[in-house]
Coordinates of C-alpha atoms in Angstrom, one line a residue:
Chain A
M1 CA 101.0 82.5 99.2
I2 CA 102.0 85.1 96.7
R3 CA 102.4 88.7 97.7
T4 CA 102.8 91.4 95.2
L5 CA 105.7 93.8 95.1
S6 CA 103.6 96.8 95.9
Q7 CA 102.0 95.0 98.8
R8 CA 105.4 94.4 100.2
V9 CA 106.9 97.8 99.9
A10 CA 103.7 99.7 100.7
V11 CA 105.2 101.7 103.5
R12 CA 108.1 103.1 101.6
L13 CA 106.5 104.6 98.4
P14 CA 104.6 107.8 98.1
F15 CA 101.4 106.6 96.3
S16 CA 99.0 104.1 97.9
V17 CA 99.1 100.5 96.7
Q18 CA 95.9 101.0 94.8
Q19 CA 97.1 104.1 92.9
R20 CA 100.4 102.4 92.1
Q21 CA 98.8 99.2 90.8
L22 CA 96.3 101.2 88.7
L23 CA 99.1 103.3 87.2
L24 CA 101.2 100.2 86.4
Y25 CA 98.2 98.6 84.9
W26 CA 97.6 101.3 82.4
L27 CA 101.3 101.6 81.7
V28 CA 101.5 97.9 80.9
L29 CA 98.5 98.0 78.7
L30 CA 99.9 100.9 76.6
I31 CA 103.3 99.3 75.9
P32 CA 102.6 96.7 73.1
L33 CA 101.5 99.0 70.3
P34 CA 104.4 101.5 70.4
L35 CA 106.7 98.6 71.0
A36 CA 105.4 96.9 67.9
V37 CA 105.8 100.0 65.7
Y38 CA 109.4 100.5 67.0
T39 CA 110.5 96.8 66.6
I40 CA 109.1 96.6 63.0
G41 CA 111.7 99.2 62.2
L42 CA 114.5 97.1 63.6
G43 CA 116.5 94.6 61.6
R44 CA 119.0 94.2 58.9
Y45 CA 117.2 96.9 57.0
P46 CA 116.4 99.6 59.6
I47 CA 113.3 101.8 59.1
A48 CA 112.4 104.9 61.0
P49 CA 109.2 104.7 63.1
G50 CA 107.6 107.4 61.0
E51 CA 108.0 105.4 57.8
V52 CA 106.7 102.3 59.6
I53 CA 103.5 104.1 60.6
D54 CA 103.2 105.5 57.1
A55 CA 103.5 102.0 55.6
L56 CA 101.0 100.5 58.1
V57 CA 98.5 103.2 57.4
R58 CA 98.8 102.6 53.7
F59 CA 98.4 98.9 54.3
V60 CA 95.1 99.4 56.1
V61 CA 93.6 102.5 54.3
D62 CA 95.0 102.3 50.8
P63 CA 96.7 99.0 49.9
P64 CA 98.4 98.9 46.5
E65 CA 96.4 97.1 43.8
A66 CA 97.3 93.6 42.9
G67 CA 100.1 93.6 40.3
A68 CA 101.4 97.0 41.4
Q69 CA 105.0 97.1 42.5
P70 CA 105.1 98.7 46.0
D71 CA 108.3 100.3 47.3
L72 CA 110.8 98.4 49.4
V73 CA 109.9 99.9 52.8
Y74 CA 106.3 99.0 52.3
N75 CA 107.3 95.4 51.3
V76 CA 109.6 94.9 54.2
V77 CA 107.1 96.3 56.7
T78 CA 103.9 94.6 55.6
R79 CA 105.1 91.4 53.9
I80 CA 108.1 90.4 56.0
R81 CA 107.9 92.0 59.4
L82 CA 104.3 92.6 60.1
P83 CA 103.2 88.9 60.0
R84 CA 106.1 87.9 62.2
I85 CA 105.5 90.7 64.7
T86 CA 101.7 90.1 64.8
A87 CA 102.4 86.4 65.4
A88 CA 104.8 87.3 68.3
L89 CA 102.2 89.5 69.9
L90 CA 99.4 87.0 69.6
I91 CA 101.5 84.0 70.7
G92 CA 102.9 85.8 73.6
A93 CA 99.5 87.0 74.8
N94 CA 98.1 83.5 74.2
L95 CA 100.7 81.6 76.2
A96 CA 100.7 84.2 79.0
V97 CA 97.0 84.4 79.5
T98 CA 96.4 80.7 79.4
G99 CA 99.2 80.4 82.0
V100 CA 97.3 82.8 84.3
A101 CA 94.0 81.0 83.7
F102 CA 95.6 77.6 84.5
Q103 CA 97.3 78.9 87.6
G104 CA 93.9 80.2 88.7
I105 CA 91.8 77.1 88.1
F106 CA 94.5 74.7 89.3
R107 CA 95.1 76.9 92.3
N108 CA 98.8 76.4 91.7
P109 CA 101.3 79.2 90.8
L110 CA 103.7 76.6 89.3
V111 CA 101.7 75.4 86.4
D112 CA 101.1 76.8 82.9
S113 CA 98.9 75.7 80.0
N114 CA 101.3 72.9 79.1
I115 CA 100.5 71.0 82.3
L116 CA 97.9 68.9 80.4
G117 CA 100.4 67.9 77.7
V118 CA 99.3 70.2 74.9
T119 CA 102.8 71.3 73.9
S120 CA 104.2 67.7 73.9
G121 CA 101.2 66.5 71.9
A122 CA 101.7 69.3 69.4
G123 CA 105.4 68.7 69.2
F124 CA 104.7 65.0 68.3
G125 CA 102.2 66.0 65.7
A126 CA 104.6 68.4 64.0
A127 CA 107.5 65.8 64.2
L128 CA 105.2 63.2 62.6
A129 CA 104.3 65.5 59.8
L130 CA 107.9 66.5 59.2
L131 CA 109.0 62.9 59.2
L132 CA 106.5 62.2 56.4
S133 CA 107.9 65.3 54.6
A134 CA 104.6 67.1 54.7
G135 CA 104.2 70.7 53.7
A136 CA 104.1 73.6 56.2
G137 CA 100.3 73.7 56.3
I138 CA 100.0 70.0 57.2
V139 CA 102.7 70.3 59.8
Q140 CA 100.7 73.1 61.5
L141 CA 97.5 71.2 61.2
S142 CA 99.0 68.0 62.6
A143 CA 100.6 70.0 65.5
F144 CA 97.3 71.6 66.3
G145 CA 95.4 68.4 66.2
F146 CA 97.7 66.4 68.3
G147 CA 97.9 69.2 70.9
L148 CA 94.1 68.9 71.3
L149 CA 94.3 65.1 71.3
A150 CA 96.8 65.1 74.2
V151 CA 94.6 67.3 76.4
L152 CA 91.5 65.3 75.4
L153 CA 93.3 62.1 76.4
A154 CA 94.5 63.6 79.7
Y155 CA 91.0 64.9 80.5
S156 CA 89.2 61.7 79.6
I157 CA 91.6 59.4 81.4
S158 CA 91.5 61.5 84.6
R159 CA 87.7 61.0 84.6
L160 CA 88.3 57.3 85.3
Y161 CA 89.6 58.0 88.7
Y162 CA 87.4 59.1 91.6
S163 CA 89.6 60.9 94.1
A164 CA 90.8 64.5 94.0
P165 CA 89.9 65.3 90.4
L166 CA 92.3 68.3 90.1
L167 CA 95.3 66.4 91.4
V168 CA 94.5 63.4 89.2
L169 CA 94.1 65.7 86.1
T170 CA 97.5 67.3 86.8
L171 CA 99.2 63.9 87.3
V172 CA 97.6 62.4 84.2
G173 CA 98.4 65.5 82.2
I174 CA 102.1 65.2 83.1
L175 CA 102.0 61.5 82.2
I176 CA 100.4 62.2 78.8
G177 CA 103.0 64.9 78.2
S178 CA 105.8 62.6 79.0
F179 CA 104.3 59.9 76.8
F180 CA 104.1 62.1 73.8
G181 CA 107.6 63.3 74.6
S182 CA 108.8 59.7 74.3
L183 CA 106.9 59.2 71.1
T184 CA 108.6 62.3 69.7
S185 CA 112.0 60.7 70.7
V186 CA 111.0 57.6 68.8
L187 CA 110.3 59.7 65.7
K188 CA 113.6 61.5 66.1
Y189 CA 115.4 58.2 66.4
I190 CA 114.0 56.8 63.2
A191 CA 114.2 60.1 61.3
D192 CA 116.7 60.7 58.5
P193 CA 119.7 62.4 60.3
L194 CA 120.5 64.6 57.2
D195 CA 117.0 65.7 56.3
S196 CA 114.0 65.2 58.6
L197 CA 115.9 65.1 62.0
P198 CA 117.3 68.6 61.7
A199 CA 113.8 69.8 60.6
I200 CA 112.2 68.2 63.7
T201 CA 114.8 69.4 66.1
Y202 CA 114.6 73.0 64.7
W203 CA 110.8 73.0 64.8
L204 CA 110.9 71.8 68.5
L205 CA 113.2 74.7 69.5
G206 CA 110.5 77.2 68.4
G207 CA 110.8 80.2 66.2
L208 CA 108.9 82.7 64.1
T209 CA 111.3 82.8 61.2
D210 CA 109.0 81.1 58.7
V211 CA 105.8 82.9 59.6
T212 CA 104.0 84.3 56.6
L213 CA 100.9 86.4 56.1
A214 CA 99.0 83.2 55.4
D215 CA 99.7 81.9 58.9
V216 CA 98.1 84.9 60.6
P217 CA 94.3 84.6 60.0
L218 CA 93.7 81.3 61.9
L219 CA 96.1 82.3 64.7
A220 CA 94.4 85.7 65.0
I221 CA 90.9 84.3 65.0
I222 CA 91.5 81.7 67.7
S223 CA 93.7 84.0 69.7
L224 CA 91.3 86.9 69.7
A225 CA 88.3 84.7 70.5
G226 CA 90.3 83.1 73.3
M227 CA 91.4 86.4 74.7
V228 CA 87.8 87.7 74.7
F229 CA 86.7 84.5 76.5
M230 CA 89.4 84.9 79.1
W231 CA 88.5 88.5 79.6
A232 CA 84.9 87.5 80.1
M233 CA 86.1 85.0 82.7
R234 CA 88.0 87.7 84.7
W235 CA 85.7 87.7 87.7
R236 CA 84.9 84.0 87.7
L237 CA 88.6 83.2 87.7
N238 CA 88.9 85.1 91.0
V239 CA 86.2 82.9 92.5
L240 CA 87.4 79.7 90.9
S241 CA 90.9 80.3 92.4
L242 CA 89.3 79.9 95.9
G243 CA 88.6 76.3 95.1
D244 CA 85.6 74.3 93.9
H245 CA 83.9 74.2 97.3
E246 CA 83.7 78.0 97.6
A247 CA 82.9 78.5 94.0
L248 CA 79.9 76.2 94.4
A249 CA 78.8 78.0 97.6
L250 CA 79.0 81.3 95.6
G251 CA 76.6 80.0 93.0
L252 CA 79.1 79.0 90.2
N253 CA 79.4 75.7 88.4
P254 CA 83.1 75.1 88.8
A255 CA 83.3 71.9 86.8
R256 CA 81.6 73.4 83.7
L257 CA 83.6 76.6 83.9
K258 CA 86.9 74.8 84.3
L259 CA 86.1 72.6 81.3
L260 CA 85.4 75.7 79.2
I261 CA 88.6 77.4 80.4
I262 CA 90.6 74.2 79.7
L263 CA 89.0 74.0 76.2
F264 CA 89.8 77.6 75.2
S265 CA 93.3 77.4 76.7
T266 CA 94.0 74.3 74.8
L267 CA 92.8 75.8 71.5
M268 CA 94.9 78.9 72.1
T269 CA 98.0 77.0 73.1
S270 CA 97.7 74.5 70.3
V271 CA 97.4 77.2 67.6
A272 CA 100.3 79.2 69.2
V273 CA 102.5 76.1 69.2
S274 CA 101.5 75.1 65.7
V275 CA 102.7 78.4 64.3
G276 CA 105.6 79.2 66.6
G277 CA 106.8 75.8 67.8
V278 CA 107.6 75.0 71.4
I279 CA 108.1 78.3 73.2
G280 CA 108.4 77.6 76.9
W281 CA 108.4 79.8 80.1
V282 CA 106.1 82.6 78.8
G283 CA 103.1 81.0 80.5
L284 CA 104.9 80.7 83.8
V285 CA 107.1 83.9 84.0
I286 CA 104.6 86.5 82.7
P287 CA 101.7 85.7 85.1
H288 CA 104.1 86.1 88.1
A289 CA 105.5 89.3 86.7
A290 CA 102.0 90.6 86.1
R291 CA 100.8 89.7 89.6
T292 CA 103.8 91.5 91.0
L293 CA 102.9 94.7 89.2
V294 CA 99.1 94.8 89.2
G295 CA 98.0 92.4 92.0
P296 CA 96.1 89.1 91.9
D297 CA 92.7 90.4 90.9
H298 CA 92.0 88.8 87.5
Q299 CA 89.9 91.8 86.5
R300 CA 93.3 93.6 85.9
L301 CA 95.5 90.5 85.8
I302 CA 94.0 89.1 82.6
P303 CA 94.5 92.2 80.4
A304 CA 97.8 92.9 82.0
T305 CA 99.1 89.4 81.4
M306 CA 98.0 89.6 77.7
A307 CA 99.8 92.9 77.2
M308 CA 102.9 91.8 79.1
G309 CA 103.1 88.4 77.3
A310 CA 102.7 90.1 73.9
S311 CA 105.5 92.6 74.8
F312 CA 107.8 90.0 76.3
L313 CA 107.7 87.7 73.3
L314 CA 108.0 90.6 70.9
V315 CA 111.2 91.8 72.6
I316 CA 112.6 88.2 72.8
D317 CA 111.8 87.6 69.1
T318 CA 113.3 91.0 68.1
L319 CA 116.5 90.1 70.0
S320 CA 116.6 86.7 68.5
R321 CA 116.5 88.1 65.0
T322 CA 118.7 91.2 65.4
L323 CA 121.4 90.3 68.0
W324 CA 123.5 88.0 65.8
A325 CA 123.8 87.2 62.2
T326 CA 122.1 83.8 62.7
E327 CA 118.9 83.7 64.7
V328 CA 118.8 82.1 68.1
P329 CA 115.7 79.8 68.3
L330 CA 113.0 81.5 70.2
G331 CA 112.2 78.6 72.6
V332 CA 115.9 78.7 73.7
F333 CA 115.9 82.4 74.2
T334 CA 112.6 82.5 76.3
G335 CA 114.2 80.0 78.7
L336 CA 117.6 81.8 78.9
V337 CA 115.8 85.1 79.7
G338 CA 112.7 83.8 81.4
V339 CA 114.3 81.6 84.1
P340 CA 116.6 84.3 85.5
L341 CA 113.6 86.8 85.3
L342 CA 111.4 84.4 87.3
L343 CA 114.1 83.9 89.9
V344 CA 114.4 87.7 90.3
I345 CA 110.6 88.1 90.6
L346 CA 110.4 85.3 93.2
R347 CA 113.2 87.0 95.1
I348 CA 111.5 90.4 95.1
N349 CA 108.2 88.9 96.2
K350 CA 109.8 86.8 99.0
T351 CA 107.2 84.3 98.1
G352 CA 106.5 82.0 101.0
W353 CA 104.8 78.9 99.8
K354 CA 103.7 76.5 102.4
Chain B
M1 CA 62.3 79.1 107.0
L2 CA 64.8 76.3 106.2
E3 CA 63.6 72.8 106.6
A4 CA 65.5 69.6 106.2
R5 CA 63.6 66.3 106.0
N6 CA 65.2 62.9 106.6
I7 CA 68.6 63.7 105.2
H8 CA 70.8 60.7 104.4
Y9 CA 74.4 60.9 103.2
A10 CA 77.4 58.5 102.9
Y11 CA 80.8 59.3 101.4
V12 CA 81.5 55.6 101.2
A13 CA 78.8 53.0 100.9
D14 CA 77.9 51.3 104.2
Q15 CA 79.5 54.1 106.2
P16 CA 76.7 56.6 106.6
V17 CA 77.6 60.0 107.8
L18 CA 74.0 61.3 108.1
Q19 CA 71.2 58.9 109.0
G20 CA 67.9 60.6 108.7
V21 CA 68.5 64.1 109.9
S22 CA 65.5 66.4 110.1
L23 CA 65.5 70.0 111.4
T24 CA 63.7 73.3 111.0
V25 CA 65.3 76.7 111.1
P26 CA 62.7 79.5 111.5
G27 CA 63.4 83.0 110.2
K28 CA 65.5 85.5 112.3
T29 CA 67.0 82.8 114.5
V30 CA 70.4 81.8 115.7
V31 CA 70.7 78.0 115.7
Y32 CA 73.7 76.2 117.2
L33 CA 74.7 72.8 115.9
L34 CA 76.7 70.9 118.5
G35 CA 78.2 67.4 118.3
H36 CA 81.4 65.4 118.5
N37 CA 84.1 65.4 115.8
G38 CA 82.9 63.4 112.8
C39 CA 79.2 63.5 113.8
G40 CA 78.3 65.0 110.4
K41 CA 78.0 68.7 111.2
T42 CA 80.1 69.9 108.2
T43 CA 78.4 67.5 105.8
L44 CA 75.0 68.6 107.0
L45 CA 75.9 72.3 106.5
E46 CA 77.1 71.6 103.0
I47 CA 73.8 69.8 102.3
L48 CA 71.7 72.6 103.8
G49 CA 73.7 75.1 101.7
G50 CA 72.9 73.2 98.5
V51 CA 76.6 72.6 97.8
R52 CA 76.2 68.9 98.3
A53 CA 73.2 66.9 97.3
P54 CA 71.7 64.5 99.8
Q55 CA 71.4 60.8 98.8
R56 CA 67.9 60.7 100.4
G57 CA 65.7 63.4 101.8
E58 CA 65.3 67.1 100.8
V59 CA 66.1 70.6 102.0
R60 CA 63.4 73.3 101.5
L61 CA 63.8 77.0 101.9
D62 CA 60.3 78.7 102.2
G63 CA 58.9 75.6 100.5
Q64 CA 61.3 75.5 97.6
N65 CA 63.8 72.6 97.2
V66 CA 67.2 74.2 97.6
H67 CA 68.8 71.6 95.4
H68 CA 66.4 72.3 92.5
L69 CA 67.1 76.1 92.5
P70 CA 69.5 77.4 89.8
S71 CA 72.8 77.8 91.6
H72 CA 73.1 81.6 91.5
Q73 CA 69.5 81.9 92.9
R74 CA 70.4 79.4 95.7
A75 CA 73.5 81.4 96.5
Q76 CA 71.5 84.5 96.8
R77 CA 69.4 82.9 99.6
V78 CA 71.7 80.5 101.4
G79 CA 75.3 81.3 102.2
L80 CA 78.0 78.9 103.5
V81 CA 81.1 80.1 105.2
P82 CA 83.6 77.2 105.2
Q83 CA 85.6 76.1 108.2
L84 CA 89.1 76.2 106.8
H85 CA 90.3 78.4 104.0
I86 CA 93.7 77.8 102.4
P87 CA 94.6 80.9 100.4
V88 CA 96.8 80.7 97.3
F89 CA 96.7 84.1 95.9
A90 CA 97.0 87.3 98.0
Y91 CA 93.7 89.0 97.3
T92 CA 92.9 92.0 99.5
V93 CA 90.3 91.8 102.2
R94 CA 88.0 93.9 100.0
E95 CA 88.5 91.7 96.9
L96 CA 87.7 88.6 99.0
V97 CA 84.6 90.1 100.5
L98 CA 83.5 91.3 97.0
M99 CA 83.4 87.7 95.9
G100 CA 80.4 87.3 98.0
R101 CA 78.5 89.4 95.4
T102 CA 79.1 86.8 92.7
P103 CA 75.6 85.3 92.8
Y104 CA 74.2 88.7 91.9
L105 CA 76.4 89.4 88.9
K106 CA 75.2 89.0 85.4
L107 CA 76.8 86.3 83.3
L108 CA 79.8 88.3 82.2
G109 CA 79.5 91.1 84.8
T110 CA 81.9 92.4 87.4
P111 CA 81.1 94.1 90.7
G112 CA 79.7 97.6 90.4
R113 CA 79.6 100.6 92.7
A114 CA 76.7 99.2 94.7
D115 CA 78.5 95.9 95.2
Y116 CA 81.6 97.7 96.5
E117 CA 79.4 99.6 99.0
I118 CA 77.8 96.4 100.2
A119 CA 81.2 94.8 100.6
D120 CA 82.6 97.8 102.5
E121 CA 79.6 97.8 104.8
A122 CA 80.1 94.1 105.5
I123 CA 83.8 94.7 106.3
E124 CA 82.7 97.5 108.6
Q125 CA 80.3 95.2 110.4
V126 CA 83.0 92.7 111.3
G127 CA 85.4 95.6 112.3
L128 CA 88.0 95.1 109.6
S129 CA 87.7 98.5 107.8
H130 CA 91.3 99.4 108.7
L131 CA 92.5 96.2 107.0
R132 CA 90.4 96.6 103.8
H133 CA 93.3 97.0 101.4
R134 CA 95.6 94.5 103.1
A135 CA 96.3 91.1 101.6
Y136 CA 94.2 88.7 103.5
T137 CA 97.0 86.2 103.4
D138 CA 98.9 88.5 105.7
L139 CA 96.1 88.6 108.3
S140 CA 96.0 86.5 111.5
G141 CA 93.8 83.4 111.6
G142 CA 91.1 85.3 113.4
E143 CA 91.1 88.3 111.1
R144 CA 90.9 85.9 108.1
Q145 CA 87.9 84.2 109.7
L146 CA 86.2 87.6 110.2
A147 CA 86.9 88.5 106.5
M148 CA 85.3 85.2 105.5
I149 CA 82.2 86.0 107.6
A150 CA 82.1 89.5 106.0
R151 CA 82.0 87.7 102.6
G152 CA 79.0 85.7 103.9
L153 CA 77.3 88.9 104.9
A154 CA 78.0 90.6 101.6
Q155 CA 76.2 87.6 100.0
Q156 CA 73.0 89.0 101.6
T157 CA 71.2 85.7 102.1
D158 CA 68.2 84.7 104.1
V159 CA 70.2 82.0 105.8
L160 CA 73.9 81.9 106.6
L161 CA 75.6 78.7 107.6
L162 CA 78.8 79.2 109.5
D163 CA 81.1 76.2 110.0
E164 CA 82.9 76.7 113.3
P165 CA 83.2 80.4 112.8
T166 CA 84.9 81.1 116.1
A167 CA 87.4 78.3 116.1
H168 CA 90.4 80.5 115.7
L169 CA 89.2 83.6 117.4
D170 CA 90.2 85.1 120.7
P171 CA 87.4 85.8 123.2
R172 CA 87.0 89.4 122.2
N173 CA 86.7 88.5 118.5
Q174 CA 84.4 85.6 119.3
R175 CA 82.1 88.1 121.1
L176 CA 82.4 90.6 118.2
V177 CA 81.4 87.9 115.6
L178 CA 78.6 86.4 117.6
E179 CA 77.1 89.7 118.7
T180 CA 77.2 90.8 115.0
V181 CA 75.4 87.6 114.2
V182 CA 72.7 88.2 116.9
A183 CA 72.2 91.7 115.7
L184 CA 71.8 90.6 112.1
A185 CA 69.5 87.8 113.1
E186 CA 67.2 90.4 114.8
Q187 CA 67.0 92.2 111.4
S188 CA 66.5 89.5 108.8
V189 CA 69.0 86.7 108.6
S190 CA 68.9 83.2 110.2
F191 CA 72.2 81.6 111.2
V192 CA 73.1 78.0 111.6
I193 CA 76.4 77.8 113.5
S194 CA 78.4 74.6 114.0
S195 CA 80.5 74.8 117.1
H196 CA 82.3 72.8 119.8
N197 CA 81.5 75.4 122.3
P198 CA 78.3 74.8 124.3
N199 CA 78.9 78.0 126.3
S200 CA 78.6 80.2 123.2
A201 CA 75.3 78.3 122.5
L202 CA 74.1 79.2 126.1
L203 CA 75.0 82.9 125.4
Y204 CA 73.8 83.4 121.9
A205 CA 71.6 80.6 120.5
Q206 CA 67.8 80.6 120.4
Q207 CA 67.7 77.0 119.3
V208 CA 70.3 74.3 119.8
I209 CA 70.6 71.0 117.8
V210 CA 72.8 68.3 119.2
M211 CA 74.0 65.5 116.9
K212 CA 75.7 62.2 117.6
G213 CA 76.8 59.7 115.0
G214 CA 74.9 61.2 112.1
R215 CA 71.6 61.6 114.0
V216 CA 69.9 64.5 115.8
V217 CA 69.7 63.6 119.6
A218 CA 68.2 66.8 120.8
D219 CA 66.6 69.9 119.3
G220 CA 65.1 72.8 121.2
S221 CA 65.7 75.8 123.3
P222 CA 69.1 76.2 125.0
A223 CA 67.5 75.6 128.4
S224 CA 65.9 72.3 127.3
V225 CA 68.8 71.0 125.3
L226 CA 71.9 72.1 127.2
T227 CA 71.5 69.7 130.1
E228 CA 73.9 67.4 131.8
D229 CA 72.1 64.3 130.5
T230 CA 72.0 65.4 126.9
L231 CA 75.5 66.7 126.6
S232 CA 77.0 63.8 128.6
H233 CA 75.3 61.4 126.1
A234 CA 76.3 63.4 123.0
Y235 CA 79.9 63.8 123.9
D236 CA 80.3 60.4 125.6
M237 CA 81.8 61.9 128.7
P238 CA 80.5 63.4 132.0
V239 CA 79.5 67.0 131.7
E240 CA 78.5 69.4 134.4
V241 CA 76.1 72.3 133.8
I242 CA 76.6 75.2 136.2
Y243 CA 73.6 77.3 137.1
N244 CA 73.2 80.7 138.7
A245 CA 71.0 81.5 141.7
D246 CA 68.0 81.9 139.5
R247 CA 68.5 78.3 138.1
V248 CA 69.6 79.7 134.7
A249 CA 72.4 77.6 133.1
R250 CA 75.6 79.8 132.9
A251 CA 78.3 77.4 131.9
V252 CA 79.0 73.9 130.6
M253 CA 82.1 72.1 132.0
P254 CA 83.5 68.7 131.4
R255 CA 84.1 66.6 134.5
R256 CA 87.6 65.3 135.1
T257 CA 88.1 61.6 134.6
N258 CA 89.2 60.9 138.2
G259 CA 86.0 61.8 140.0
A260 CA 85.1 65.3 141.0
N261 CA 87.0 68.4 139.7
S262 CA 90.1 68.1 141.9
H263 CA 90.3 71.8 143.0
E264 CA 87.0 71.4 144.8
H265 CA 88.8 69.5 147.5
H266 CA 91.0 72.4 148.4
V267 CA 88.4 75.2 148.5
R268 CA 86.8 75.7 151.9
V269 CA 83.8 77.9 152.2
F270 CA 83.8 80.2 155.2

């Protein structure tokens, strides 16, 4: 059972639980945009928020013609930082909302969208392409494809067993994930230790250093489509989280809905991993944090999770590129920050699982 | 009117759970379903509710085959309140009851003002208004059961199937739930209630169906069904029915294994 922070401390605070959750909800939704504008200005070449806004407005309303030589601020804002920050927002929202969707349909607060092996599959796909010295585009495509393949395998294999479909699917997902993890280890073992091994290792740690404007369109299309889908599922996820039996009794088709949710989640996670590498913990930490703030109702939880995931990854990415002269890989940082954060949240909630 | 004809079901081949069950539930009626553990009550309710398809036979609601209706239409007409509910996420009572409105929502819709009003009214009917905004994971077993029944009421169906609705309730809450049920049955809804309590059937049922080993062994008015012979046969143990001065059955009691109920030896009538 997961209780929210506001449900626990209801007696001590002045507003009612409902008012407080509503207030926090809108607060959480409003954070990403100003945060993005502020963090674009941060870095080796600091830019004031006013200038950032000016450059962004020009980028949208009046972009300089091809061949023209725009000023330095405009270049830094739109060519270097905007793609990276857009990617951080989209990937963060992606990983967080698929986490909340998976926790809902698996009725398990300890899973995220990686439970069916998508990240391990994508990692293998990227490592394979890197081993063959493929270009950045091929690496992304291979990661995306193998991410989908891993989940497809897990889903199809689990259909061969009769009992407790959800449990079998989880188990097979973990097995497929481990299998692709072993395959990746094989690739690392045979990789050239001076050339492709560092590339594979670095990719697997995750990071947005190499994101360019060209990476954004596919990521944006799949992410936005996925987020719209998840938002459309916001009521159904409430009912699905009660279990198949009750969802059926309330007139839903849980098998079909869960398949759709798994499909969209896998597309979203695959595209996120293909651009940003393996970034763990967002899909587990953010849903818990969001539930603590706005409650378990997916009508608010879905938008709140997207906003919080976007903000979280943006902050982590900004820290990773500004704290030290060399960047700390993003996947390392999300773990270093995310795990203590999750421990704190669980402590606040005094979560009593049975 | 809900009619089941010759329902057969087996979870494992050669181990039938239901072997040709037929029954009729007229409108505005409270029907009790009695029978030993494992006699197929829950399976039968799931089949009647359209959640599980029978392997043979059919269920008709006002002439329409329940299993051929689109699922949201079926859920607008037959509701099923399950026996045990294991909560994972701490929805409030109101959020839980609102989920009963799901069959009425458009494809991408969420509950509107009217749905909230119906949910609040259902919560009021089971006497949980003061707990409306509490997490239902924090409620007692009985209160949680009441919340689940409120969700069934919010579903506004013609027939509501309750699987052991009073199993975790104290006598006062049992009375609250069952009198709510009787009042609603007088208005519009029919109830099928599975239970291990023949005394509740005596008090509240208009029709009692007794099952044994996947078959119906008795079906009729409480007076005709709740007899010592029928119940002793159904539960495979000696049962005593206690009548009042007007020969109306008032209580059903098991007999102790070692002959007569032992306290009778010590009571002298002066």
